Amino acid sequence: MRTPPDPAALYPDVAAEGSLAAALQAVAAEQGLSPIAVAPESDLFHARVPSYAPGREALTVSAWHVERKWSIAGRGRGNGSGKPQLLVEGTTQDLREVPLVALAWRDGVPLRDIDRLASFVELTGRYEVPDDSPAHLVASEWAYLRKEARDAGRPEYQALIEATYAHPELRHLYPFTSHWNLLFSAVVPTLEAAPAGQANSTHSFSEALICLMASHDGSYKVRTPFYGPILAEATTAEEAAGVAARLLPGDLGRPVSAAPGGQD
């Protein structure tokens, strides 16, 4: 097992400043950028830059332990699960690239514009959904799955994602995956009383409605969730998507047409 090098030897410039937070502030000052406010807890390996934007958590900056690199991770409301979702990430060998990105995240700069600030920045595909609207929640998750499928290196899986996305009956449902299986739920609006006596719109998700599977041999299966009986087999993704659309139970609402400003 490789022994991590001495942090002070790996990051002498950071050690000289006393912490990664202080090093970020120093690099920002050298570049003439506005001051970076950082969370109090920091060491040579970790720093957090709080955001002013609704729904965004602090951007985390982490140093690697075995080689000189830094990673960023920005989380926010992006899929309606109630848990922060990873929206932006990246790894760089140059700490001087981080402050401008951190300030943009802090100030609420749109994700698509943050992506253009530095080549190391990567978007996960999810949109920010600070309003929790059903249309935007669904569109955010589709954007994430389509990007994930493009990056996965599994042509049959990407074909399935794109074929189902092409069907309005499926595209307005909330998609999610489990072990390369594609499943769908309906977003169910609920109302709960706000402290001031006004109604706040929140959402829950129905049970999984149907499951599609892509095999390495290029064949596809439609089945009941999870790993239930096989309802149909198909030789193309388009055929499987069509079968799934026809087998959906009941009236699940109108297809989503609105989409938030994204990163495509």
mmCIF file of C-alpha atoms in Angstrom:
data_model
loop_
_atom_site.group_PDB
_atom_site.id
_atom_site.type_symbol
_atom_site.label_atom_id
_atom_site.label_comp_id
_atom_site.label_asym_id
_atom_site.label_seq_id
_atom_site.Cartn_x
_atom_site.Cartn_y
_atom_site.Cartn_z
ATOM 1 C CA MET A 1 0.000 0.000 0.000
ATOM 2 C CA ARG A 2 1.383 3.357 -1.032
ATOM 3 C CA THR A 3 2.229 5.654 1.876
ATOM 4 C CA PRO A 4 0.899 9.175 1.344
ATOM 5 C CA PRO A 5 3.645 11.796 1.221
ATOM 6 C CA ASP A 6 4.050 14.413 3.915
ATOM 7 C CA PRO A 7 1.318 17.043 3.275
ATOM 8 C CA ALA A 8 3.760 19.861 3.908
ATOM 9 C CA ALA A 9 6.103 18.421 1.262
ATOM 10 C CA LEU A 10 3.288 17.869 -1.247
ATOM 11 C CA TYR A 11 1.703 21.277 -0.660
ATOM 12 C CA PRO A 12 4.448 23.576 0.682
ATOM 13 C CA ASP A 13 2.678 26.699 -0.639
ATOM 14 C CA VAL A 14 -0.557 25.717 1.120
ATOM 15 C CA ALA A 15 1.302 24.815 4.290
ATOM 16 C CA ALA A 16 2.982 28.235 4.235
ATOM 17 C CA GLU A 17 -0.468 29.856 4.280
ATOM 18 C CA GLY A 18 -1.625 27.594 7.085
ATOM 19 C CA SER A 19 -4.670 26.023 5.373
ATOM 20 C CA LEU A 20 -6.248 25.403 1.994
ATOM 21 C CA ALA A 21 -8.801 28.127 2.732
ATOM 22 C CA ALA A 22 -6.049 30.673 3.341
ATOM 23 C CA ALA A 23 -4.224 29.523 0.212
ATOM 24 C CA LEU A 24 -7.398 30.025 -1.869
ATOM 25 C CA GLN A 25 -7.792 33.514 -0.458
ATOM 26 C CA ALA A 26 -4.159 34.330 -1.212
ATOM 27 C CA VAL A 27 -4.392 33.061 -4.805
ATOM 28 C CA ALA A 28 -7.589 35.057 -5.353
ATOM 29 C CA ALA A 29 -5.905 38.192 -4.058
ATOM 30 C CA GLU A 30 -2.920 37.642 -6.377
ATOM 31 C CA GLN A 31 -5.334 37.495 -9.312
ATOM 32 C CA GLY A 32 -7.140 40.659 -8.270
ATOM 33 C CA LEU A 33 -10.392 38.792 -7.580
ATOM 34 C CA SER A 34 -12.866 39.697 -4.901
ATOM 35 C CA PRO A 35 -12.190 38.206 -1.464
ATOM 36 C CA ILE A 36 -13.341 34.620 -0.921
ATOM 37 C CA ALA A 37 -15.205 33.950 2.293
ATOM 38 C CA VAL A 38 -14.618 30.386 3.412
ATOM 39 C CA ALA A 39 -16.206 28.210 6.075
ATOM 40 C CA PRO A 40 -14.296 28.223 9.376
ATOM 41 C CA GLU A 41 -13.296 24.564 9.277
ATOM 42 C CA SER A 42 -10.309 24.055 6.996
ATOM 43 C CA ASP A 43 -6.983 22.256 6.884
ATOM 44 C CA LEU A 44 -4.376 21.562 4.207
ATOM 45 C CA PHE A 45 -6.765 19.238 2.377
ATOM 46 C CA HIS A 46 -10.240 20.730 2.700
ATOM 47 C CA ALA A 47 -12.001 24.054 2.241
ATOM 48 C CA ARG A 48 -15.605 25.130 1.679
ATOM 49 C CA VAL A 49 -16.829 28.263 -0.102
ATOM 50 C CA PRO A 50 -20.440 29.087 0.895
ATOM 51 C CA SER A 51 -22.851 30.164 -1.843
ATOM 52 C CA TYR A 52 -25.339 33.017 -1.852
ATOM 53 C CA ALA A 53 -27.526 31.271 -4.435
ATOM 54 C CA PRO A 54 -30.762 29.596 -3.255
ATOM 55 C CA GLY A 55 -30.475 25.817 -3.298
ATOM 56 C CA ARG A 56 -26.691 25.694 -3.623
ATOM 57 C CA GLU A 57 -24.552 24.203 -0.896
ATOM 58 C CA ALA A 58 -20.995 25.351 -0.243
ATOM 59 C CA LEU A 59 -18.510 24.440 -2.955
ATOM 60 C CA THR A 60 -16.074 21.918 -1.508
ATOM 61 C CA VAL A 61 -12.415 22.039 -2.508
ATOM 62 C CA SER A 62 -10.371 18.951 -1.652
ATOM 63 C CA ALA A 63 -6.682 18.239 -2.085
ATOM 64 C CA TRP A 64 -5.492 14.767 -3.046
ATOM 65 C CA HIS A 65 -3.397 12.846 -0.546
ATOM 66 C CA VAL A 66 -1.094 10.939 -2.898
ATOM 67 C CA GLU A 67 -0.395 13.483 -5.633
ATOM 68 C CA ARG A 68 -0.665 17.234 -6.058
ATOM 69 C CA LYS A 69 -4.194 17.842 -7.336
ATOM 70 C CA TRP A 70 -7.350 19.572 -6.196
ATOM 71 C CA SER A 71 -10.961 18.559 -6.786
ATOM 72 C CA ILE A 72 -14.111 20.649 -6.566
ATOM 73 C CA ALA A 73 -17.697 19.529 -5.962
ATOM 74 C CA GLY A 74 -20.791 21.702 -6.014
ATOM 75 C CA ARG A 75 -24.126 20.316 -4.830
ATOM 76 C CA GLY A 76 -27.601 21.750 -4.940
ATOM 77 C CA ARG A 77 -31.246 21.003 -5.483
ATOM 78 C CA GLY A 78 -31.410 19.081 -8.745
ATOM 79 C CA ASN A 79 -33.764 16.097 -8.630
ATOM 80 C CA GLY A 80 -36.430 16.565 -5.984
ATOM 81 C CA SER A 81 -35.193 13.767 -3.743
ATOM 82 C CA GLY A 82 -34.661 16.116 -0.836
ATOM 83 C CA LYS A 83 -30.950 15.324 -0.922
ATOM 84 C CA PRO A 84 -28.387 17.672 -2.497
ATOM 85 C CA GLN A 85 -27.295 16.451 -5.906
ATOM 86 C CA LEU A 86 -23.877 16.862 -7.498
ATOM 87 C CA LEU A 87 -24.180 19.569 -10.152
ATOM 88 C CA VAL A 88 -20.563 20.502 -10.918
ATOM 89 C CA GLU A 89 -17.230 18.793 -10.338
ATOM 90 C CA GLY A 90 -13.680 18.785 -11.633
ATOM 91 C CA THR A 91 -10.009 18.152 -10.905
ATOM 92 C CA THR A 92 -7.047 20.407 -11.585
ATOM 93 C CA GLN A 93 -3.315 20.487 -10.911
ATOM 94 C CA ASP A 94 -3.333 24.291 -10.723
ATOM 95 C CA LEU A 95 -4.882 25.870 -7.629
ATOM 96 C CA ARG A 96 -4.977 29.198 -9.469
ATOM 97 C CA GLU A 97 -7.859 27.855 -11.568
ATOM 98 C CA VAL A 98 -10.090 27.334 -8.543
ATOM 99 C CA PRO A 99 -10.878 30.835 -7.148
ATOM 100 C CA LEU A 100 -12.700 32.157 -10.231
ATOM 101 C CA VAL A 101 -14.877 29.041 -10.319
ATOM 102 C CA ALA A 102 -15.516 29.246 -6.574
ATOM 103 C CA LEU A 103 -16.597 32.883 -6.830
ATOM 104 C CA ALA A 104 -18.931 32.107 -9.728
ATOM 105 C CA TRP A 105 -20.522 29.277 -7.758
ATOM 106 C CA ARG A 106 -20.813 31.561 -4.719
ATOM 107 C CA ASP A 107 -22.469 34.359 -6.687
ATOM 108 C CA GLY A 108 -25.059 32.165 -8.409
ATOM 109 C CA VAL A 109 -23.579 32.277 -11.906
ATOM 110 C CA PRO A 110 -25.556 29.789 -14.083
ATOM 111 C CA LEU A 111 -23.973 26.359 -14.424
ATOM 112 C CA ARG A 112 -23.548 26.669 -18.192
ATOM 113 C CA ASP A 113 -21.444 29.812 -17.628
ATOM 114 C CA ILE A 114 -19.382 28.229 -14.841
ATOM 115 C CA ASP A 115 -18.568 25.443 -17.290
ATOM 116 C CA ARG A 116 -16.929 28.001 -19.578
ATOM 117 C CA LEU A 117 -14.667 29.530 -16.938
ATOM 118 C CA ALA A 118 -12.105 26.711 -16.756
ATOM 119 C CA SER A 119 -11.400 23.609 -18.805
ATOM 120 C CA PHE A 120 -11.302 21.354 -15.729
ATOM 121 C CA VAL A 121 -14.926 22.072 -14.782
ATOM 122 C CA GLU A 122 -17.411 19.313 -15.596
ATOM 123 C CA LEU A 123 -21.196 19.494 -15.326
ATOM 124 C CA THR A 124 -23.077 16.388 -14.290
ATOM 125 C CA GLY A 125 -25.949 17.261 -16.616
ATOM 126 C CA ARG A 126 -28.470 18.038 -13.890
ATOM 127 C CA TYR A 127 -30.190 21.392 -13.894
ATOM 128 C CA GLU A 128 -30.644 23.426 -10.768
ATOM 129 C CA VAL A 129 -34.236 23.232 -9.588
ATOM 130 C CA PRO A 130 -34.600 25.754 -6.743
ATOM 131 C CA ASP A 131 -38.350 26.022 -7.386
ATOM 132 C CA ASP A 132 -38.961 22.244 -7.187
ATOM 133 C CA SER A 133 -41.413 22.435 -10.092
ATOM 134 C CA PRO A 134 -42.369 18.960 -11.390
ATOM 135 C CA ALA A 135 -41.527 19.876 -14.979
ATOM 136 C CA HIS A 136 -38.058 21.042 -14.036
ATOM 137 C CA LEU A 137 -37.392 18.071 -11.760
ATOM 138 C CA VAL A 138 -38.186 15.666 -14.580
ATOM 139 C CA ALA A 139 -36.186 17.642 -17.144
ATOM 140 C CA SER A 140 -33.187 17.805 -14.786
ATOM 141 C CA GLU A 141 -33.083 14.046 -14.290
ATOM 142 C CA TRP A 142 -33.482 13.331 -17.997
ATOM 143 C CA ALA A 143 -30.589 15.687 -18.742
ATOM 144 C CA TYR A 144 -28.433 13.871 -16.183
ATOM 145 C CA LEU A 145 -29.308 10.396 -17.499
ATOM 146 C CA ARG A 146 -28.689 11.378 -21.120
ATOM 147 C CA LYS A 147 -25.239 12.756 -20.264
ATOM 148 C CA GLU A 148 -24.457 9.716 -18.117
ATOM 149 C CA ALA A 149 -25.475 7.430 -20.991
ATOM 150 C CA ARG A 150 -23.251 9.317 -23.453
ATOM 151 C CA ASP A 151 -20.287 8.894 -21.090
ATOM 152 C CA ALA A 152 -20.979 5.281 -20.081
ATOM 153 C CA GLY A 153 -19.491 3.537 -23.116
ATOM 154 C CA ARG A 154 -22.491 1.212 -23.437
ATOM 155 C CA PRO A 155 -24.161 1.890 -26.817
ATOM 156 C CA GLU A 156 -27.169 -0.308 -26.056
ATOM 157 C CA TYR A 157 -27.819 1.571 -22.816
ATOM 158 C CA GLN A 158 -27.510 4.963 -24.509
ATOM 159 C CA ALA A 159 -29.888 3.781 -27.230
ATOM 160 C CA LEU A 160 -32.437 2.833 -24.578
ATOM 161 C CA ILE A 161 -32.192 6.213 -22.824
ATOM 162 C CA GLU A 162 -32.616 8.107 -26.095
ATOM 163 C CA ALA A 163 -35.441 5.884 -27.343
ATOM 164 C CA THR A 164 -37.454 6.307 -24.162
ATOM 165 C CA TYR A 165 -36.766 10.047 -24.101
ATOM 166 C CA ALA A 166 -38.247 10.271 -27.606
ATOM 167 C CA HIS A 167 -41.617 9.006 -26.295
ATOM 168 C CA PRO A 168 -43.744 11.815 -24.754
ATOM 169 C CA GLU A 169 -45.579 9.225 -22.663
ATOM 170 C CA LEU A 170 -42.281 8.287 -21.003
ATOM 171 C CA ARG A 171 -40.499 11.628 -21.194
ATOM 172 C CA HIS A 172 -42.963 13.299 -18.815
ATOM 173 C CA LEU A 173 -42.246 10.677 -16.134
ATOM 174 C CA TYR A 174 -39.395 10.818 -13.634
ATOM 175 C CA PRO A 175 -36.617 8.444 -14.824
ATOM 176 C CA PHE A 176 -34.092 6.706 -12.605
ATOM 177 C CA THR A 177 -31.716 3.782 -12.882
ATOM 178 C CA SER A 178 -30.741 0.809 -10.754
ATOM 179 C CA HIS A 179 -27.956 -1.530 -11.863
ATOM 180 C CA TRP A 180 -28.357 -0.374 -15.471
ATOM 181 C CA ASN A 181 -32.118 -0.891 -15.361
ATOM 182 C CA LEU A 182 -34.214 2.107 -16.399
ATOM 183 C CA LEU A 183 -37.335 2.753 -14.345
ATOM 184 C CA PHE A 184 -40.020 5.418 -14.226
ATOM 185 C CA SER A 185 -42.110 7.046 -11.530
ATOM 186 C CA ALA A 186 -44.747 9.744 -11.628
ATOM 187 C CA VAL A 187 -44.119 12.998 -9.764
ATOM 188 C CA VAL A 188 -47.070 13.401 -7.415
ATOM 189 C CA PRO A 189 -47.795 16.962 -6.185
ATOM 190 C CA THR A 190 -48.866 17.248 -2.569
ATOM 191 C CA LEU A 191 -49.808 20.216 -0.436
ATOM 192 C CA GLU A 192 -48.690 20.894 3.086
ATOM 193 C CA ALA A 193 -49.364 23.896 5.248
ATOM 194 C CA ALA A 194 -46.626 26.476 5.527
ATOM 195 C CA PRO A 195 -45.952 28.050 8.946
ATOM 196 C CA ALA A 196 -47.727 31.240 7.854
ATOM 197 C CA GLY A 197 -50.841 29.302 6.895
ATOM 198 C CA GLN A 198 -50.156 29.334 3.170
ATOM 199 C CA ALA A 199 -49.844 26.195 1.067
ATOM 200 C CA ASN A 200 -46.394 25.105 -0.051
ATOM 201 C CA SER A 201 -46.211 22.813 -3.056
ATOM 202 C CA THR A 202 -44.061 19.746 -2.462
ATOM 203 C CA HIS A 203 -43.714 16.502 -4.341
ATOM 204 C CA SER A 204 -43.464 12.811 -3.812
ATOM 205 C CA PHE A 205 -42.864 9.988 -6.250
ATOM 206 C CA SER A 206 -45.110 7.082 -7.132
ATOM 207 C CA GLU A 207 -43.881 3.525 -6.966
ATOM 208 C CA ALA A 208 -41.855 2.458 -9.978
ATOM 209 C CA LEU A 209 -44.232 1.932 -12.893
ATOM 210 C CA ILE A 210 -42.222 -0.106 -15.358
ATOM 211 C CA CYS A 211 -38.650 -1.316 -15.919
ATOM 212 C CA LEU A 212 -36.562 -1.602 -19.087
ATOM 213 C CA MET A 213 -33.296 -3.506 -19.430
ATOM 214 C CA ALA A 214 -30.598 -3.302 -22.089
ATOM 215 C CA SER A 215 -28.452 -6.393 -22.648
ATOM 216 C CA HIS A 216 -24.890 -6.429 -23.963
ATOM 217 C CA ASP A 217 -26.058 -8.428 -26.989
ATOM 218 C CA GLY A 218 -28.268 -5.530 -28.083
ATOM 219 C CA SER A 219 -31.576 -7.028 -26.982
ATOM 220 C CA TYR A 220 -34.029 -5.400 -24.593
ATOM 221 C CA LYS A 221 -36.563 -6.510 -22.005
ATOM 222 C CA VAL A 222 -39.608 -4.809 -20.533
ATOM 223 C CA ARG A 223 -40.577 -6.074 -17.112
ATOM 224 C CA THR A 224 -42.363 -5.129 -13.918
ATOM 225 C CA PRO A 225 -40.186 -3.508 -11.241
ATOM 226 C CA PHE A 226 -37.995 -4.674 -9.599
ATOM 227 C CA TYR A 227 -36.791 -7.804 -11.410
ATOM 228 C CA GLY A 228 -40.409 -8.859 -11.804
ATOM 229 C CA PRO A 229 -41.934 -10.909 -14.628
ATOM 230 C CA ILE A 230 -40.767 -10.146 -18.154
ATOM 231 C CA LEU A 231 -43.621 -8.504 -20.046
ATOM 232 C CA ALA A 232 -41.978 -8.288 -23.461
ATOM 233 C CA GLU A 233 -38.686 -8.740 -25.283
ATOM 234 C CA ALA A 234 -37.484 -6.540 -28.123
ATOM 235 C CA THR A 235 -34.638 -6.426 -30.596
ATOM 236 C CA THR A 236 -34.369 -2.625 -30.697
ATOM 237 C CA ALA A 237 -34.497 0.134 -28.108
ATOM 238 C CA GLU A 238 -37.262 1.865 -30.061
ATOM 239 C CA GLU A 239 -39.414 -1.243 -29.942
ATOM 240 C CA ALA A 240 -38.859 -1.658 -26.193
ATOM 241 C CA ALA A 241 -39.722 1.988 -25.541
ATOM 242 C CA GLY A 242 -42.919 1.655 -27.563
ATOM 243 C CA VAL A 243 -43.982 -1.414 -25.609
ATOM 244 C CA ALA A 244 -43.260 0.305 -22.298
ATOM 245 C CA ALA A 245 -45.281 3.355 -23.306
ATOM 246 C CA ARG A 246 -48.281 1.197 -24.183
ATOM 247 C CA LEU A 247 -48.065 -0.731 -20.915
ATOM 248 C CA LEU A 248 -48.073 2.310 -18.629
ATOM 249 C CA PRO A 249 -50.970 2.161 -16.179
ATOM 250 C CA GLY A 250 -53.767 4.724 -16.299
ATOM 251 C CA ASP A 251 -53.677 8.426 -17.098
ATOM 252 C CA LEU A 252 -50.381 9.744 -15.758
ATOM 253 C CA GLY A 253 -50.842 13.361 -16.777
ATOM 254 C CA ARG A 254 -49.781 15.557 -19.620
ATOM 255 C CA PRO A 255 -46.286 15.360 -21.070
ATOM 256 C CA VAL A 256 -43.817 17.898 -19.737
ATOM 257 C CA SER A 257 -43.050 20.658 -22.223
ATOM 258 C CA ALA A 258 -41.270 23.181 -20.013
ATOM 259 C CA ALA A 259 -37.577 22.797 -19.336
ATOM 260 C CA PRO A 260 -35.300 25.019 -17.289
ATOM 261 C CA GLY A 261 -32.275 26.783 -18.671
ATOM 262 C CA GLY A 262 -29.789 23.956 -18.969
ATOM 263 C CA GLN A 263 -26.271 23.206 -20.040
ATOM 264 C CA ASP A 264 -26.783 21.442 -23.383
#
